[in-house]
Every structure is written in structure tokens, then in C-alpha cells.
CSV table of C-alpha atoms in Angstrom, one decimal:
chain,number,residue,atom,x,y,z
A,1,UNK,CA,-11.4,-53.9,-100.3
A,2,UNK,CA,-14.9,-53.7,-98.2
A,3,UNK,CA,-14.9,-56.4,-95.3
A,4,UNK,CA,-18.7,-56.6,-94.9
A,5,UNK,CA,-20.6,-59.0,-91.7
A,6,UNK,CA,-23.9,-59.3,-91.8
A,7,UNK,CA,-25.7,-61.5,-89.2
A,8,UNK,CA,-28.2,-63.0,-91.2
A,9,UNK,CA,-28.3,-64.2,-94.9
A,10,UNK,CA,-31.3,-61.9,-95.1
A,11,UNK,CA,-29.5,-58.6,-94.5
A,12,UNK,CA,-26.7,-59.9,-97.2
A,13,UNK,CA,-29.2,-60.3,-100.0
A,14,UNK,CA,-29.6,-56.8,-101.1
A,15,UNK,CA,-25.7,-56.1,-101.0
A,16,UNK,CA,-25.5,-60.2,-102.8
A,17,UNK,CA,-28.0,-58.8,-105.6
A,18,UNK,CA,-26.6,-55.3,-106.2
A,19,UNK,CA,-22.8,-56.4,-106.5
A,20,UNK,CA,-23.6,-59.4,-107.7
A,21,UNK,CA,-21.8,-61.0,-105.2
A,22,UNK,CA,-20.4,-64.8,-106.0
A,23,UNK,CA,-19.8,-67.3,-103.2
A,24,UNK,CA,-16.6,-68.8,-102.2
A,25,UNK,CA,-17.3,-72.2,-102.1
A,26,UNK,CA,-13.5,-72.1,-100.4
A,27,UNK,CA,-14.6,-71.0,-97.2
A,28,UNK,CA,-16.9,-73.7,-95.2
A,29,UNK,CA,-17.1,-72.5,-92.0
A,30,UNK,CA,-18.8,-69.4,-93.4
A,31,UNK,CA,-20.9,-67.9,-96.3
A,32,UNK,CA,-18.6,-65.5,-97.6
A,33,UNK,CA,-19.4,-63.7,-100.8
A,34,UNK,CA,-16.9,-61.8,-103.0
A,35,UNK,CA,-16.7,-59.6,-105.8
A,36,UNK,CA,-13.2,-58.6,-107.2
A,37,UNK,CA,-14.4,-55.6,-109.3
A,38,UNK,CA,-16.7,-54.4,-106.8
A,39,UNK,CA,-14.1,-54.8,-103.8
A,40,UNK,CA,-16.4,-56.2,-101.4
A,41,UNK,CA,-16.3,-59.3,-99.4
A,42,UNK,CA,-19.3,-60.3,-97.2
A,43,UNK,CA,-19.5,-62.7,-94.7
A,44,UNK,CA,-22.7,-64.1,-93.1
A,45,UNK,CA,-21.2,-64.7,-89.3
A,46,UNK,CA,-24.7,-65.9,-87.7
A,47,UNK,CA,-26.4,-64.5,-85.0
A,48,UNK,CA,-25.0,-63.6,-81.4
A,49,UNK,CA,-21.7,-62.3,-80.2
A,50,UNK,CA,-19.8,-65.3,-80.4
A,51,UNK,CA,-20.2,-66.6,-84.3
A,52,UNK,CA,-19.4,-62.4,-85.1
A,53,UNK,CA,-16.1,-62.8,-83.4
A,54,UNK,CA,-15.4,-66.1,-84.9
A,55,UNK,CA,-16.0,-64.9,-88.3
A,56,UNK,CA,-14.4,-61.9,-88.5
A,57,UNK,CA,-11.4,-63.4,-86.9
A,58,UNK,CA,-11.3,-66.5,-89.2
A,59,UNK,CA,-12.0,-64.2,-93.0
A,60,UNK,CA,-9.6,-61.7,-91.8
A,61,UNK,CA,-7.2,-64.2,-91.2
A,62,UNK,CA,-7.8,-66.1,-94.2
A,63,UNK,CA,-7.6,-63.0,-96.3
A,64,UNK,CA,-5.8,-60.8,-94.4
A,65,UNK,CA,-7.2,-57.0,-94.7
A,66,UNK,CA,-4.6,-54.0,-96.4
A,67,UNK,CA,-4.1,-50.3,-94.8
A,68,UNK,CA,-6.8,-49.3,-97.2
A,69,UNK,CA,-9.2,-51.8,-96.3
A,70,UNK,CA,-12.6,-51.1,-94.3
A,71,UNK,CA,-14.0,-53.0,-92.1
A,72,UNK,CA,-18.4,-52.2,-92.7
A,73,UNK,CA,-21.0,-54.2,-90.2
A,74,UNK,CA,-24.5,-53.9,-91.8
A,75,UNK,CA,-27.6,-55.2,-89.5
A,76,UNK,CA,-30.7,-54.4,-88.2
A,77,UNK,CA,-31.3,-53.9,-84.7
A,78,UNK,CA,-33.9,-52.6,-82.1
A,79,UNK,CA,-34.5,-49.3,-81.1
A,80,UNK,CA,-36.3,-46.5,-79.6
A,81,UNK,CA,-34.5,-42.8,-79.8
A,82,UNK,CA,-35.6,-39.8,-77.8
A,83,UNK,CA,-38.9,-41.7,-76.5
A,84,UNK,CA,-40.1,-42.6,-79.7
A,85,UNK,CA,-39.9,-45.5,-82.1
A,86,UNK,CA,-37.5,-45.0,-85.3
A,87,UNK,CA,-39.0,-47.6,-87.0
A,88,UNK,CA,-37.0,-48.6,-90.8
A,89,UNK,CA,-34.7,-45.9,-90.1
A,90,UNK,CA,-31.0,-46.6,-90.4
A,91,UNK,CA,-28.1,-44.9,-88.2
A,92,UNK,CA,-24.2,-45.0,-88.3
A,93,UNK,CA,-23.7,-46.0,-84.7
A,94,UNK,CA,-21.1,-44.0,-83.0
A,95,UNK,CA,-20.3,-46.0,-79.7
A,96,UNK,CA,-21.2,-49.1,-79.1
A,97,UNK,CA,-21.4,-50.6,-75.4
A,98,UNK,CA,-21.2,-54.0,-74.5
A,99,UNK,CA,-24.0,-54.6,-71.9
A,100,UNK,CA,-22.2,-57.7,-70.3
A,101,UNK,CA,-19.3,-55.8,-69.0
A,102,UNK,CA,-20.2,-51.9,-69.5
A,103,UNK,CA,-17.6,-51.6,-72.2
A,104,UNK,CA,-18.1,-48.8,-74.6
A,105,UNK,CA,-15.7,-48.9,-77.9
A,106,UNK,CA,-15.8,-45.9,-80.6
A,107,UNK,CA,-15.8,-46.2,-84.0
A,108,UNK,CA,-13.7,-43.4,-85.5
A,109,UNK,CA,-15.3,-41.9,-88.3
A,110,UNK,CA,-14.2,-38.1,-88.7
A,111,UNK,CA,-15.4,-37.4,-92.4
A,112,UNK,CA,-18.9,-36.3,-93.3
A,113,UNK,CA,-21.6,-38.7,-94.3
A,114,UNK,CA,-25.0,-37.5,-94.1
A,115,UNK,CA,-26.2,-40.4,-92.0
A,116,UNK,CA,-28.1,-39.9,-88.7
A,117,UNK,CA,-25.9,-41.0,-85.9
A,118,UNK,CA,-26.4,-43.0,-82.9
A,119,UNK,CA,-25.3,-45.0,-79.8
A,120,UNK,CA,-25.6,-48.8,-80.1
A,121,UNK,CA,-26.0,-51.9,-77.3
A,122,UNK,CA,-24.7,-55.0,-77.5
A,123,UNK,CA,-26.5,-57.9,-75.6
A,124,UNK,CA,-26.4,-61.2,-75.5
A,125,UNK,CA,-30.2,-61.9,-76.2
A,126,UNK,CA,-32.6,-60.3,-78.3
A,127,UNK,CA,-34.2,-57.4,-77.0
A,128,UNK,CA,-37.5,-57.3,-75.4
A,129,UNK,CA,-40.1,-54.8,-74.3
A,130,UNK,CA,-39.5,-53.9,-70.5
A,131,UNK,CA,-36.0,-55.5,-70.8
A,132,UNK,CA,-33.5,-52.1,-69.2
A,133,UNK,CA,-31.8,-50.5,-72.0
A,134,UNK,CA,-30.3,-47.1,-70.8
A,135,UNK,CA,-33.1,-44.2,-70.2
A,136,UNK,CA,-35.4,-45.5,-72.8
A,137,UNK,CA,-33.1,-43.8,-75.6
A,138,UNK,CA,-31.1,-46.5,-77.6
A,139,UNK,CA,-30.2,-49.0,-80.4
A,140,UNK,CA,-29.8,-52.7,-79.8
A,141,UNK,CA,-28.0,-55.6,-81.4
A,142,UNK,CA,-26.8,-58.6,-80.7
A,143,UNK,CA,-23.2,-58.5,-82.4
A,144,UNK,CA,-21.4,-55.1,-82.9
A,145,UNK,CA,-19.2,-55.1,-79.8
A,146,UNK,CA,-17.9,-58.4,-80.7
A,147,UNK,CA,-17.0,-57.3,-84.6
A,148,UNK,CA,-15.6,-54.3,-83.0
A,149,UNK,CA,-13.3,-56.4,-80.9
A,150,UNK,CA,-12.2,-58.7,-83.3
A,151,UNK,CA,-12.0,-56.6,-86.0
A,152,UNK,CA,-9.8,-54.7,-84.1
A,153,UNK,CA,-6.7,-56.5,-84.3
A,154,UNK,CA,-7.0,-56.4,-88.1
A,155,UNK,CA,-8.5,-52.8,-88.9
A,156,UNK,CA,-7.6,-49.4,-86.7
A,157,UNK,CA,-11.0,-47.7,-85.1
A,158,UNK,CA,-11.2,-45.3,-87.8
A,159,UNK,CA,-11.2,-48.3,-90.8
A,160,UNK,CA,-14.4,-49.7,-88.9
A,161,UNK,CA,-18.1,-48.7,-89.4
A,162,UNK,CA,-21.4,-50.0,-88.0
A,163,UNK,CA,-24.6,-49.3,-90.1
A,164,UNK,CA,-27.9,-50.4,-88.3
A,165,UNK,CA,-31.7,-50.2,-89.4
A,166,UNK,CA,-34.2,-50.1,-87.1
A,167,UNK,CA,-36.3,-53.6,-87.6
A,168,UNK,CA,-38.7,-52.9,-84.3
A,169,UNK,CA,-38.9,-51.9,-80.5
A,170,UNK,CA,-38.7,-55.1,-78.8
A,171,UNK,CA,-41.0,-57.1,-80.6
A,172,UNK,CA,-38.7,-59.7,-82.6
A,173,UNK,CA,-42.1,-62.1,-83.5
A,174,UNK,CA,-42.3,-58.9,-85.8
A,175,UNK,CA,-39.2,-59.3,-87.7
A,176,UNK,CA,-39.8,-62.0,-90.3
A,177,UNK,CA,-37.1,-62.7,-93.0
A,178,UNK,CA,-39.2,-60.7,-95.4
A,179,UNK,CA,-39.2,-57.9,-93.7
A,180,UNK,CA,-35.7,-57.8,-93.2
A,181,UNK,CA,-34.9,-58.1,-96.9
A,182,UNK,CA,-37.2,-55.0,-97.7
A,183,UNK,CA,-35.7,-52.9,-94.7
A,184,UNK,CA,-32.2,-53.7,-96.6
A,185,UNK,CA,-33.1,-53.3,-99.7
A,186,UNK,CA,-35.0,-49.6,-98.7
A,187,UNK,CA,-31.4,-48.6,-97.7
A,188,UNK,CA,-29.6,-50.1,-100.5
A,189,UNK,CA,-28.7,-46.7,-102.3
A,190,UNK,CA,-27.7,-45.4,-98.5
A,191,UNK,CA,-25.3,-48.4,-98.2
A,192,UNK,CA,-23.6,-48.2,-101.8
A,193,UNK,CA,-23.2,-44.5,-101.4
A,194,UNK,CA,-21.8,-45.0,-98.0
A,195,UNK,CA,-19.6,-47.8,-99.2
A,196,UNK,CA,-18.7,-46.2,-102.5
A,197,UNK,CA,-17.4,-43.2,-99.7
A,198,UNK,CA,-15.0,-45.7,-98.0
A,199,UNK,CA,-13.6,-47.4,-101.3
A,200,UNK,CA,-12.8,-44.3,-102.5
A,201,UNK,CA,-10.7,-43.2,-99.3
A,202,UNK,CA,-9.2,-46.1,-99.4
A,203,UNK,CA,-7.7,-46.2,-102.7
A,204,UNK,CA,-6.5,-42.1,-101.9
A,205,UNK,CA,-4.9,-43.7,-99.0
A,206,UNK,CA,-3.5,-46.6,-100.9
A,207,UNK,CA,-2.1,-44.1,-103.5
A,208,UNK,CA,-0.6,-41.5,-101.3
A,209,UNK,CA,0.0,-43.1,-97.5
A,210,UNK,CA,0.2,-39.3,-95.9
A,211,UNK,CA,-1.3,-36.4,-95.9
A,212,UNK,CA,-0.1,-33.2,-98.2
A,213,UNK,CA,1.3,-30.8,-96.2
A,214,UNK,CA,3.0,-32.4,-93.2
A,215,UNK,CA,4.7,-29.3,-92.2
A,216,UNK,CA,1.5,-27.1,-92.4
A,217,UNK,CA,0.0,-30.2,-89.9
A,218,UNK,CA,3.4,-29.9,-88.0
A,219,UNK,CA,3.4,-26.2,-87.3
A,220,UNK,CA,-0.6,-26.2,-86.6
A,221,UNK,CA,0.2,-29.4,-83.9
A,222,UNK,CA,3.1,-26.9,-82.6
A,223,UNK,CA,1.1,-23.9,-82.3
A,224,UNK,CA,-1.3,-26.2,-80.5
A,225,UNK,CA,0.8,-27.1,-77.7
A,226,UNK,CA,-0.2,-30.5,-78.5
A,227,UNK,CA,0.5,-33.2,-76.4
A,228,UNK,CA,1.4,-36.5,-78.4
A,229,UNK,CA,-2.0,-38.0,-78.4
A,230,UNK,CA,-3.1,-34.8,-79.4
A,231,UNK,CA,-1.3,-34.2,-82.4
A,232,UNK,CA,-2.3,-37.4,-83.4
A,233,UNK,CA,-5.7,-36.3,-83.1
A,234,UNK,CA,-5.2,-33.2,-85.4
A,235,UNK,CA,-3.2,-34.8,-88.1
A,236,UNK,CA,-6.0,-37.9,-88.2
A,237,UNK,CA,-8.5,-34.4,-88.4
A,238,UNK,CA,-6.3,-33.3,-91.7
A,239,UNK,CA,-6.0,-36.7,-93.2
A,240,UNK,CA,-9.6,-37.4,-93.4
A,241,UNK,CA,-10.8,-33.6,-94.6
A,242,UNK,CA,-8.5,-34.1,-97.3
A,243,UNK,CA,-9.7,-37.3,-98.0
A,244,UNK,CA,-13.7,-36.1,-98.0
A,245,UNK,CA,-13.0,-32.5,-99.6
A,246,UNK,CA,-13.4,-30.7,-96.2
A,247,UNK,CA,-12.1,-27.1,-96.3
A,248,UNK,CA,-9.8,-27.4,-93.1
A,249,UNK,CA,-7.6,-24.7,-93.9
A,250,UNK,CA,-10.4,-21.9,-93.9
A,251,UNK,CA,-11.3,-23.2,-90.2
A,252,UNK,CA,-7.2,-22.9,-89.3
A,253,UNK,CA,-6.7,-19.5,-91.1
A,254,UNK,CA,-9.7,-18.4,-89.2
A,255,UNK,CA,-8.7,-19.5,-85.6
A,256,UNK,CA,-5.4,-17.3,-86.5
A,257,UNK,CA,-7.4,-14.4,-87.7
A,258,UNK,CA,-9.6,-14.3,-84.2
A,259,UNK,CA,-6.0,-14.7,-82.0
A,260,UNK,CA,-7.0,-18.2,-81.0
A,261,UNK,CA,-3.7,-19.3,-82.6
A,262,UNK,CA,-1.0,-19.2,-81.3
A,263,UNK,CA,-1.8,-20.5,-78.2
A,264,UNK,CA,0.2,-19.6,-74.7
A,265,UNK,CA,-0.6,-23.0,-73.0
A,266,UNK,CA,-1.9,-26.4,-73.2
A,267,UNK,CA,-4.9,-25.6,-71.6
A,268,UNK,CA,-5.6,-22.8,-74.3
A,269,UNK,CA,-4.6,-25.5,-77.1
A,270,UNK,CA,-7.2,-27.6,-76.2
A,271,UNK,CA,-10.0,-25.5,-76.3
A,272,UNK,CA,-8.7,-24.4,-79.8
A,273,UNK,CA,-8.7,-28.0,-80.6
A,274,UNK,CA,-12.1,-28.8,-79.5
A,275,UNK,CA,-13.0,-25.4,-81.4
A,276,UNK,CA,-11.3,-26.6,-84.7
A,277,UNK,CA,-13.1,-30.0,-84.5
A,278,UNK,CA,-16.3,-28.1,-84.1
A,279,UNK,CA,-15.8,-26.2,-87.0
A,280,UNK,CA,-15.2,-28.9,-89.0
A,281,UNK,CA,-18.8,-30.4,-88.5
């Protein structure tokens, strides 16, 4: 099952019309919409930081979310990237920093998507021209950090995305309900391929629960020197190239054909990790 939150009605409709999305007239405190065959359920949490933590707390609760569920938050947001504006474009945000208290949360998606990727600010207001954003070079919202905190005691970092389009640059007069639904609706083959992605790895996980080759893992984690987190880090690295159809294995066989494996030291097996992640990209 996709856990979708969406802000506004307006950002829901395209995902409503394409699914074709029922309400649950169950649910009052929320528009939730649901679609068994599909394996989406999308919430409409309201705007700001506080309704997106009520929500995703109250549906997860209500239905609570398997270890093959994702959690997806779809939105549009403000931006300006590298000086310039990135107008209708859409990004998979890869940190998100809450700008009331400077914390910064990662989203752990290690599989290849094809999406432009960057970092995301959470505020508590809309976003203004002139208002200090971090160099000039960022995307703004008004609700991420929050799903990412309360969707955290349901979903683990890696079963949580953030999609965001860019709706303007600090102008929100500009940002009718209309143009919303078209910026959504642009993307709508971007979202059900990204979505279709996450379904898919979830019903591998669902089916298998591991990876293949735990020993092949094990003896690449040992040869490593890994340290506990590490390892962790490798075997999540294993689990989601077999899950996308990522060659791995040519990346390891070649790390012991240059004499980067085995390492001698910690020190060494880090570097070869950070190599092998590389690699993988």
C-alpha cells in the first residue's frame, strides 16, 4: 500500500482522477481517498506543519502501514535552484530541514529513479521574496518535516519519499487552485511511474523479507571491516539494487580485481565503501 499526503485537495485531484480514488466517508477528521486495486491511500492533511502531523499520525493509526508499505508526500512548493527559478519543475527532495529548529532529516532512497534531486525547507509560513532561505539555492514547503516526523514512527527513512513541484519563487498571489491542478496533472505520468517503482518493491519485499545472498553480503561486510552501522549500510546498499535491477556484484567483483578488497583497516574499508556507493550511481 501507497500512504499518499497531499496538502491541498488541489494537488490530490490528478492522483483522485487517475486511480480513481473513492472517498472514505469513514474518516471525518480527514479527506482520505482509497483505492484497493490500485494500493493507494491519500489523505488531504491541510496546509502547515501541524494538520501534516496530525494526519499522518491519525490515518496511520487508523490503518496501520505493513513492512511493504510507503509512505509518498506529493506537493508543490517554492523554489529557486542555483540562482535561477525552476519554475513547474518537480524534484525528489533529499533532506529536508526544518527552519524552526535547524533540524535536517534524510529521506533514504538508495535505488535509481530518474528524478532531479534536491534539498527541501520547512517553514512555518509561506515563503516570500526577500524572506532568508539558505544562499539563494533552495526548495520550500510548509509541511515535509512534519510528515517526516510523524511518519517516522510508522515507516523507516528508506519507506518515505517527498516529491515537490515547483509552483513559484515567493510569489504565492501566483498560485491559484488552477494552476496547481495543471502543475499536478503535468507530472502525473512522473508520479505513477515513481509510485508504480515503490509498489513494486514493496510487494518483492513482502514476498521475500531478505536479500538473496546473505553470505555473499556477510563476507563483503567482513572484508569491509565494517563497523555495525556500516554493515547495515552495505546490506541496505544490496537490498535495494536487487530490488531496482542494479548490477552490484560487477561494482564488488571489480573493487577485488583493483586490490581495494580486502581491506587491512577500517579506515581503508570506508573509503571502499564510499567507493562502492559511488559506483553504484
Amino acid at each position: 500500500m501507497l500512504y499518499i499526503f497531499t496538502a491541498t485537495y488541489y494537488e490530490a485531484d490528478a492522483w483522485i482522477s487517475h486511480y480513481r480514488l473513492k472517498k472514505d466517508t469513514a474518516v471525518l477528521r480527514f479527506q482520505v481517498f482509497y483505492s484497493e486495486e490500485a494500493s493507494i491511500r491519500l489523505t488531504v492533511t491541510g496546509c502547515g506543519m501541524i494538520s501534516a502531523a496530525a494526519a499522518v499520525s491519525g490515518v496511520c493509526t487508523a490503518f496501520a502501514p505493513g513492512k511493504q508499505d510507503f509512505l509518498l508526500n506529493v506537493g508543490i512548493c517554492a523554489g529557486i535552484l542555483d540562482g535561477k527559478d525552476c519554475m513547474g519543475e518537480l524534484f525528489l527532495c533529499h533532506k529536508i530541514t526544518e527552519t524552526a529548529t535547524g533540524r535536517t532529516f534524510y529521506p533514504d532512497m538508495l535505488y535509481r529513479h530518474g528524478l532531479k534531486e534536491a534539498g527541501l525547507l520547512t517553514g512555518a509560513k509561506p515563503f516570500r521574496s526577500g524572506m532568508p532561505a539558505g544562499a539563494g539555492d533552495f526548495l520550500y514547503d510548509m509541511e515535509a518535516s512534519a510528515v517526516y516526523q510523524a511518519g517516522s514512527y510508522f515507516f523507516a527513512p528508506h519507506k518515505m519519499a517527498f516529491l515537490k513541484i515547483v509552483s513559484d519563487n515567493g510569489d504565492a498571489g501566483a498560485v491559484t487552485p488552477k494552476r496547481i491542478k495543471e502543475l499536478c496533472a503535468l507530472h502525473m505520468g512522473d508520479f505513477t511511474d515513481f509510485a508504480g517503482r515503490l509498489l513494486a518493491i514493496g510487494r518483492t519485499e513482502g514476498d521475500t523479507g531478505v536479500f538473496r545472498d546473505e553470505e555473499e553480503a556477510q563476507k563483503l561486510c567482513g572484508d569491509m571491516h565494517c563497523s555495525v552501522s556500516m554493515a547495515l549500510a552495505v546490506k541496505q546498499h544490496i537490498r535495494y539494487c536487487e530490488l531496482a535491477g542494479v548490477d552490484y556484484r560487477a561494482a564488488v567483483r571489480d573493487l577485488y580485481r583493483e586490490g581495494k578488497l580486502p581491506c587491512r583497516t577500517k579506515k581503508e574499508g570506508k573509503r571502499c565503501f564510499e567507493e562502492f556507493q559511488a559506483r553504484l550511481l
